[in-house]
């Protein structure tokens, strides 16, 4: 990306969990990362010591309805199939809010390991280079977005995870990411997140707009940042590239 004043920066869509031994840092990627003088990610401290405490503080709420009954009758089979596949049941989530169940089930389906996630590797490399690392959000702040969703939106998220488990091939998603098939990734990412929906607004649009302001301030202060956030935040009308172009930036794909 290039600002109207000619300052540069780089945008990279990450995956938060990847298989062991996967080679994804190309020569073009390395040249861009080395040229940057700072790194911006979603969360700097991806594994805070108080992570479990924060999660359960937000996730647990008494008197929750039985999990499988929170969805519409025609949506329940997908959730039940997913729970059976993972080896859990309604009893395991008796006091969990739906958003927390959705995140937990989604994590159980992830390909690879979080320690192989591009974000974590880049943070380590930035620290080795002794360049600043900026977090757009905190761990608590990110979870609070999910916790603040309406009950209807939380259950929509839960069903979305269950339905994706039925129809989505995680290995194919990793391959799409490696080959840069953004059209397929965008289609699968936003299939159930239409423009104007609460989930799209809260989890994508508003976050990107908030991140945009931080990023613009960094560039205006003379920094040339490397921005590494989830690939979904790079796509669509409300993705960072589109929002930057609305602000007069030029965004050119390198790889």
mmCIF file of C-alpha atoms in Angstrom:
data_model
loop_
_atom_site.group_PDB
_atom_site.id
_atom_site.type_symbol
_atom_site.label_atom_id
_atom_site.label_comp_id
_atom_site.label_asym_id
_atom_site.label_seq_id
_atom_site.Cartn_x
_atom_site.Cartn_y
_atom_site.Cartn_z
ATOM 1 C CA UNK A 1 0.000 0.000 0.000
ATOM 2 C CA UNK A 2 1.132 3.557 -0.735
ATOM 3 C CA UNK A 3 -0.271 6.626 0.978
ATOM 4 C CA UNK A 4 -1.275 9.774 -0.956
ATOM 5 C CA UNK A 5 2.008 11.284 0.280
ATOM 6 C CA UNK A 6 4.036 8.332 -1.062
ATOM 7 C CA UNK A 7 4.691 6.467 2.202
ATOM 8 C CA UNK A 8 4.637 2.679 1.999
ATOM 9 C CA UNK A 9 3.315 -0.222 4.009
ATOM 10 C CA UNK A 10 2.401 -3.862 3.436
ATOM 11 C CA UNK A 11 -0.740 -5.916 4.078
ATOM 12 C CA UNK A 12 -0.693 -9.655 4.701
ATOM 13 C CA UNK A 13 -3.664 -11.914 5.391
ATOM 14 C CA UNK A 14 -2.752 -14.584 7.931
ATOM 15 C CA UNK A 15 -4.031 -17.904 9.154
ATOM 16 C CA UNK A 16 -4.000 -18.304 12.921
ATOM 17 C CA UNK A 17 -3.286 -22.056 12.923
ATOM 18 C CA UNK A 18 -1.110 -24.000 10.456
ATOM 19 C CA UNK A 19 0.362 -27.505 10.123
ATOM 20 C CA UNK A 20 3.921 -28.306 11.157
ATOM 21 C CA UNK A 21 6.615 -27.739 8.567
ATOM 22 C CA UNK A 22 4.520 -25.621 6.214
ATOM 23 C CA UNK A 23 6.650 -23.258 4.110
ATOM 24 C CA UNK A 24 4.729 -20.054 3.427
ATOM 25 C CA UNK A 25 7.296 -17.240 3.562
ATOM 26 C CA UNK A 26 8.218 -16.592 -0.065
ATOM 27 C CA UNK A 27 11.022 -14.364 -1.333
ATOM 28 C CA UNK A 28 8.493 -11.612 -2.085
ATOM 29 C CA UNK A 29 7.050 -11.908 1.396
ATOM 30 C CA UNK A 30 10.480 -11.779 3.062
ATOM 31 C CA UNK A 31 11.535 -8.721 1.060
ATOM 32 C CA UNK A 32 8.413 -6.853 2.168
ATOM 33 C CA UNK A 33 8.727 -7.885 5.792
ATOM 34 C CA UNK A 34 12.389 -6.889 5.957
ATOM 35 C CA UNK A 35 11.581 -3.508 4.412
ATOM 36 C CA UNK A 36 8.970 -2.715 7.073
ATOM 37 C CA UNK A 37 9.979 -0.853 10.217
ATOM 38 C CA UNK A 38 7.077 -2.043 12.415
ATOM 39 C CA UNK A 39 4.564 -4.871 12.646
ATOM 40 C CA UNK A 40 0.834 -4.492 13.303
ATOM 41 C CA UNK A 41 -1.221 -7.543 14.319
ATOM 42 C CA UNK A 42 -4.640 -8.207 15.806
ATOM 43 C CA UNK A 43 -3.292 -9.070 19.273
ATOM 44 C CA UNK A 44 0.311 -8.845 20.435
ATOM 45 C CA UNK A 45 -0.058 -11.151 23.430
ATOM 46 C CA UNK A 46 -1.804 -14.074 21.759
ATOM 47 C CA UNK A 47 -1.383 -16.345 24.775
ATOM 48 C CA UNK A 48 -1.696 -14.173 27.889
ATOM 49 C CA UNK A 49 -1.161 -15.908 31.203
ATOM 50 C CA UNK A 50 -4.673 -14.939 32.266
ATOM 51 C CA UNK A 51 -6.276 -16.184 29.022
ATOM 52 C CA UNK A 52 -8.379 -18.904 30.650
ATOM 53 C CA UNK A 53 -9.479 -16.562 33.418
ATOM 54 C CA UNK A 54 -10.603 -13.928 30.909
ATOM 55 C CA UNK A 55 -12.328 -16.471 28.679
ATOM 56 C CA UNK A 56 -14.362 -18.130 31.433
ATOM 57 C CA UNK A 57 -15.199 -14.805 33.054
ATOM 58 C CA UNK A 58 -16.890 -13.764 29.827
ATOM 59 C CA UNK A 59 -18.076 -17.151 28.577
ATOM 60 C CA UNK A 60 -19.884 -18.583 31.588
ATOM 61 C CA UNK A 61 -23.406 -17.547 32.489
ATOM 62 C CA UNK A 62 -25.863 -19.528 34.633
ATOM 63 C CA UNK A 63 -29.270 -20.733 33.518
ATOM 64 C CA UNK A 64 -28.341 -21.217 29.878
ATOM 65 C CA UNK A 65 -30.780 -23.212 27.721
ATOM 66 C CA UNK A 66 -29.669 -26.648 26.605
ATOM 67 C CA UNK A 67 -27.151 -26.033 23.841
ATOM 68 C CA UNK A 68 -28.743 -28.014 21.025
ATOM 69 C CA UNK A 69 -32.115 -26.398 21.757
ATOM 70 C CA UNK A 70 -30.760 -22.890 21.198
ATOM 71 C CA UNK A 71 -30.867 -23.423 17.435
ATOM 72 C CA UNK A 72 -33.884 -23.741 15.191
ATOM 73 C CA UNK A 73 -35.112 -27.349 14.730
ATOM 74 C CA UNK A 74 -33.737 -27.597 11.193
ATOM 75 C CA UNK A 75 -30.327 -26.291 12.353
ATOM 76 C CA UNK A 76 -29.864 -28.706 15.259
ATOM 77 C CA UNK A 77 -28.673 -31.793 13.312
ATOM 78 C CA UNK A 78 -25.535 -29.973 12.117
ATOM 79 C CA UNK A 79 -24.615 -29.001 15.677
ATOM 80 C CA UNK A 80 -25.319 -32.467 17.065
ATOM 81 C CA UNK A 81 -23.196 -34.050 14.323
ATOM 82 C CA UNK A 82 -20.320 -31.708 15.101
ATOM 83 C CA UNK A 83 -20.479 -32.392 18.838
ATOM 84 C CA UNK A 84 -20.504 -36.144 18.212
ATOM 85 C CA UNK A 85 -17.573 -35.787 15.834
ATOM 86 C CA UNK A 86 -15.504 -33.953 18.449
ATOM 87 C CA UNK A 87 -16.698 -36.102 21.345
ATOM 88 C CA UNK A 88 -18.611 -33.540 23.391
ATOM 89 C CA UNK A 89 -22.243 -33.092 24.369
ATOM 90 C CA UNK A 90 -24.717 -30.543 25.670
ATOM 91 C CA UNK A 91 -23.569 -31.295 29.214
ATOM 92 C CA UNK A 92 -20.059 -30.021 28.473
ATOM 93 C CA UNK A 93 -21.418 -26.558 27.700
ATOM 94 C CA UNK A 94 -24.183 -26.280 30.287
ATOM 95 C CA UNK A 95 -23.273 -22.736 31.375
ATOM 96 C CA UNK A 96 -21.442 -21.576 28.258
ATOM 97 C CA UNK A 97 -22.761 -18.721 26.170
ATOM 98 C CA UNK A 98 -23.234 -19.629 22.522
ATOM 99 C CA UNK A 99 -20.386 -17.464 21.199
ATOM 100 C CA UNK A 100 -17.929 -19.257 23.482
ATOM 101 C CA UNK A 101 -19.157 -22.674 22.341
ATOM 102 C CA UNK A 102 -18.784 -21.546 18.722
ATOM 103 C CA UNK A 103 -15.170 -20.464 19.271
ATOM 104 C CA UNK A 104 -14.347 -23.656 21.162
ATOM 105 C CA UNK A 105 -15.821 -25.920 18.477
ATOM 106 C CA UNK A 106 -14.159 -23.905 15.730
ATOM 107 C CA UNK A 107 -10.774 -24.227 17.437
ATOM 108 C CA UNK A 108 -11.275 -27.980 17.714
ATOM 109 C CA UNK A 109 -11.711 -28.126 13.937
ATOM 110 C CA UNK A 110 -8.647 -26.050 13.094
ATOM 111 C CA UNK A 111 -5.955 -27.581 10.910
ATOM 112 C CA UNK A 112 -2.506 -27.518 12.489
ATOM 113 C CA UNK A 113 -1.421 -25.832 15.694
ATOM 114 C CA UNK A 114 -1.802 -22.260 16.983
ATOM 115 C CA UNK A 115 1.949 -22.059 17.629
ATOM 116 C CA UNK A 116 2.425 -22.390 13.864
ATOM 117 C CA UNK A 117 0.061 -19.516 13.147
ATOM 118 C CA UNK A 118 1.517 -16.823 10.910
ATOM 119 C CA UNK A 119 0.762 -14.102 13.478
ATOM 120 C CA UNK A 120 2.779 -15.746 16.232
ATOM 121 C CA UNK A 121 5.726 -16.464 13.941
ATOM 122 C CA UNK A 122 5.804 -12.902 12.654
ATOM 123 C CA UNK A 123 5.660 -11.451 16.161
ATOM 124 C CA UNK A 124 8.689 -13.578 17.075
ATOM 125 C CA UNK A 125 10.554 -12.504 13.955
ATOM 126 C CA UNK A 126 9.740 -8.837 14.604
ATOM 127 C CA UNK A 127 11.097 -9.164 18.129
ATOM 128 C CA UNK A 128 14.256 -10.734 16.710
ATOM 129 C CA UNK A 129 14.576 -7.747 14.361
ATOM 130 C CA UNK A 130 13.902 -5.404 17.303
ATOM 131 C CA UNK A 131 11.112 -3.524 15.524
ATOM 132 C CA UNK A 132 7.952 -2.326 17.292
ATOM 133 C CA UNK A 133 4.920 -4.627 17.374
ATOM 134 C CA UNK A 134 1.521 -2.938 17.612
ATOM 135 C CA UNK A 135 -1.682 -4.756 18.560
ATOM 136 C CA UNK A 136 -4.957 -3.440 17.190
ATOM 137 C CA UNK A 137 -6.852 -5.174 20.013
ATOM 138 C CA UNK A 138 -6.338 -6.886 23.348
ATOM 139 C CA UNK A 139 -7.307 -10.472 24.125
ATOM 140 C CA UNK A 140 -10.076 -9.290 26.442
ATOM 141 C CA UNK A 141 -11.218 -6.683 23.964
ATOM 142 C CA UNK A 142 -11.539 -9.211 21.167
ATOM 143 C CA UNK A 143 -13.522 -11.679 23.274
ATOM 144 C CA UNK A 144 -15.725 -8.852 24.519
ATOM 145 C CA UNK A 145 -16.862 -8.253 20.955
ATOM 146 C CA UNK A 146 -18.209 -11.796 20.811
ATOM 147 C CA UNK A 147 -19.661 -11.495 24.299
ATOM 148 C CA UNK A 148 -21.519 -8.361 23.265
ATOM 149 C CA UNK A 149 -23.359 -10.036 20.395
ATOM 150 C CA UNK A 150 -27.101 -10.440 20.706
ATOM 151 C CA UNK A 151 -28.387 -13.911 21.568
ATOM 152 C CA UNK A 152 -29.677 -14.294 18.026
ATOM 153 C CA UNK A 153 -26.300 -13.398 16.524
ATOM 154 C CA UNK A 154 -24.477 -15.737 18.923
ATOM 155 C CA UNK A 155 -26.687 -18.618 17.859
ATOM 156 C CA UNK A 156 -26.199 -17.677 14.209
ATOM 157 C CA UNK A 157 -22.463 -17.895 14.816
ATOM 158 C CA UNK A 158 -22.851 -21.290 16.484
ATOM 159 C CA UNK A 159 -24.856 -22.643 13.560
ATOM 160 C CA UNK A 160 -22.384 -21.172 11.077
ATOM 161 C CA UNK A 161 -19.530 -23.102 12.716
ATOM 162 C CA UNK A 162 -21.566 -26.319 12.702
ATOM 163 C CA UNK A 163 -22.649 -25.900 9.081
ATOM 164 C CA UNK A 164 -19.097 -25.136 7.947
ATOM 165 C CA UNK A 165 -17.894 -28.295 9.662
ATOM 166 C CA UNK A 166 -20.314 -30.217 7.472
ATOM 167 C CA UNK A 167 -19.355 -28.601 4.191
ATOM 168 C CA UNK A 168 -15.896 -27.081 4.450
ATOM 169 C CA UNK A 169 -12.590 -28.881 3.899
ATOM 170 C CA UNK A 170 -9.991 -27.290 6.213
ATOM 171 C CA UNK A 171 -7.143 -28.689 4.122
ATOM 172 C CA UNK A 172 -8.631 -27.034 1.038
ATOM 173 C CA UNK A 173 -8.841 -23.716 2.908
ATOM 174 C CA UNK A 174 -5.140 -23.934 3.768
ATOM 175 C CA UNK A 175 -4.354 -24.692 0.134
ATOM 176 C CA UNK A 176 -6.449 -21.720 -1.004
ATOM 177 C CA UNK A 177 -4.471 -19.524 1.383
ATOM 178 C CA UNK A 178 -1.115 -20.849 0.173
ATOM 179 C CA UNK A 179 -2.030 -20.328 -3.471
ATOM 180 C CA UNK A 180 -3.641 -16.945 -2.865
ATOM 181 C CA UNK A 181 -7.093 -17.915 -4.110
ATOM 182 C CA UNK A 182 -8.754 -14.863 -2.594
ATOM 183 C CA UNK A 183 -11.963 -15.256 -4.559
ATOM 184 C CA UNK A 184 -12.672 -18.666 -3.011
ATOM 185 C CA UNK A 185 -11.628 -17.534 0.459
ATOM 186 C CA UNK A 186 -13.871 -14.474 0.249
ATOM 187 C CA UNK A 187 -16.824 -16.525 -0.933
ATOM 188 C CA UNK A 188 -16.451 -19.054 1.885
ATOM 189 C CA UNK A 189 -15.682 -16.448 4.552
ATOM 190 C CA UNK A 190 -18.645 -14.194 3.877
ATOM 191 C CA UNK A 191 -21.195 -16.711 2.648
ATOM 192 C CA UNK A 192 -23.059 -16.460 5.946
ATOM 193 C CA UNK A 193 -21.986 -12.907 6.807
ATOM 194 C CA UNK A 194 -24.025 -10.699 4.464
ATOM 195 C CA UNK A 195 -23.554 -6.953 4.362
ATOM 196 C CA UNK A 196 -25.432 -5.272 7.193
ATOM 197 C CA UNK A 197 -25.779 -8.378 9.363
ATOM 198 C CA UNK A 198 -24.885 -8.016 13.022
ATOM 199 C CA UNK A 199 -22.110 -10.604 12.771
ATOM 200 C CA UNK A 200 -20.553 -8.829 9.778
ATOM 201 C CA UNK A 201 -20.852 -5.410 11.399
ATOM 202 C CA UNK A 202 -19.436 -6.385 14.801
ATOM 203 C CA UNK A 203 -16.806 -8.955 13.861
ATOM 204 C CA UNK A 204 -15.558 -7.484 10.587
ATOM 205 C CA UNK A 205 -16.682 -4.021 9.498
ATOM 206 C CA UNK A 206 -16.386 -2.063 12.737
ATOM 207 C CA UNK A 207 -13.119 -3.740 13.666
ATOM 208 C CA UNK A 208 -11.593 -2.946 10.290
ATOM 209 C CA UNK A 209 -12.680 0.672 10.560
ATOM 210 C CA UNK A 210 -11.077 0.936 14.009
ATOM 211 C CA UNK A 211 -7.880 -0.710 12.784
ATOM 212 C CA UNK A 212 -7.817 1.599 9.777
ATOM 213 C CA UNK A 213 -7.536 4.656 12.006
ATOM 214 C CA UNK A 214 -4.593 3.157 13.903
ATOM 215 C CA UNK A 215 -2.895 2.167 10.665
ATOM 216 C CA UNK A 216 -3.352 5.584 9.051
ATOM 217 C CA UNK A 217 -1.908 7.268 12.145
ATOM 218 C CA UNK A 218 1.136 4.981 11.957
ATOM 219 C CA UNK A 219 1.758 5.863 8.320
ATOM 220 C CA UNK A 220 1.163 9.571 8.899
ATOM 221 C CA UNK A 221 3.738 9.411 11.711
ATOM 222 C CA UNK A 222 6.313 8.225 9.173
ATOM 223 C CA UNK A 223 6.211 4.488 9.840
ATOM 224 C CA UNK A 224 6.232 1.853 7.103
ATOM 225 C CA UNK A 225 4.290 -0.950 8.800
ATOM 226 C CA UNK A 226 3.752 -4.575 7.900
ATOM 227 C CA UNK A 227 0.129 -5.392 8.750
ATOM 228 C CA UNK A 228 -0.611 -9.067 9.445
ATOM 229 C CA UNK A 229 -4.205 -9.872 10.371
ATOM 230 C CA UNK A 230 -6.662 -12.642 9.531
ATOM 231 C CA UNK A 231 -7.186 -13.010 5.782
ATOM 232 C CA UNK A 232 -10.902 -12.270 6.085
ATOM 233 C CA UNK A 233 -10.033 -8.727 7.161
ATOM 234 C CA UNK A 234 -8.327 -8.151 3.815
ATOM 235 C CA UNK A 235 -11.337 -9.050 1.675
ATOM 236 C CA UNK A 236 -14.594 -7.514 0.567
ATOM 237 C CA UNK A 237 -16.003 -4.000 0.497
ATOM 238 C CA UNK A 238 -15.112 -3.542 4.180
ATOM 239 C CA UNK A 239 -11.645 -5.130 4.030
ATOM 240 C CA UNK A 240 -8.584 -3.063 4.855
ATOM 241 C CA UNK A 241 -7.445 -2.708 1.220
ATOM 242 C CA UNK A 242 -10.855 -1.353 0.149
ATOM 243 C CA UNK A 243 -11.029 1.021 3.122
ATOM 244 C CA UNK A 244 -7.509 2.288 2.459
ATOM 245 C CA UNK A 245 -8.363 2.943 -1.178
ATOM 246 C CA UNK A 246 -11.343 5.005 -0.014
ATOM 247 C CA UNK A 247 -8.842 7.121 1.936
ATOM 248 C CA UNK A 248 -6.761 7.743 -1.170
ATOM 249 C CA UNK A 249 -4.206 4.975 -0.717
ATOM 250 C CA UNK A 250 -3.004 2.826 -3.598
ATOM 251 C CA UNK A 251 -3.077 -0.891 -2.844
ATOM 252 C CA UNK A 252 -1.225 -3.226 -5.222
ATOM 253 C CA UNK A 253 -1.097 -6.990 -4.856
ATOM 254 C CA UNK A 254 2.457 -8.383 -4.737
ATOM 255 C CA UNK A 255 1.704 -12.109 -4.427
#
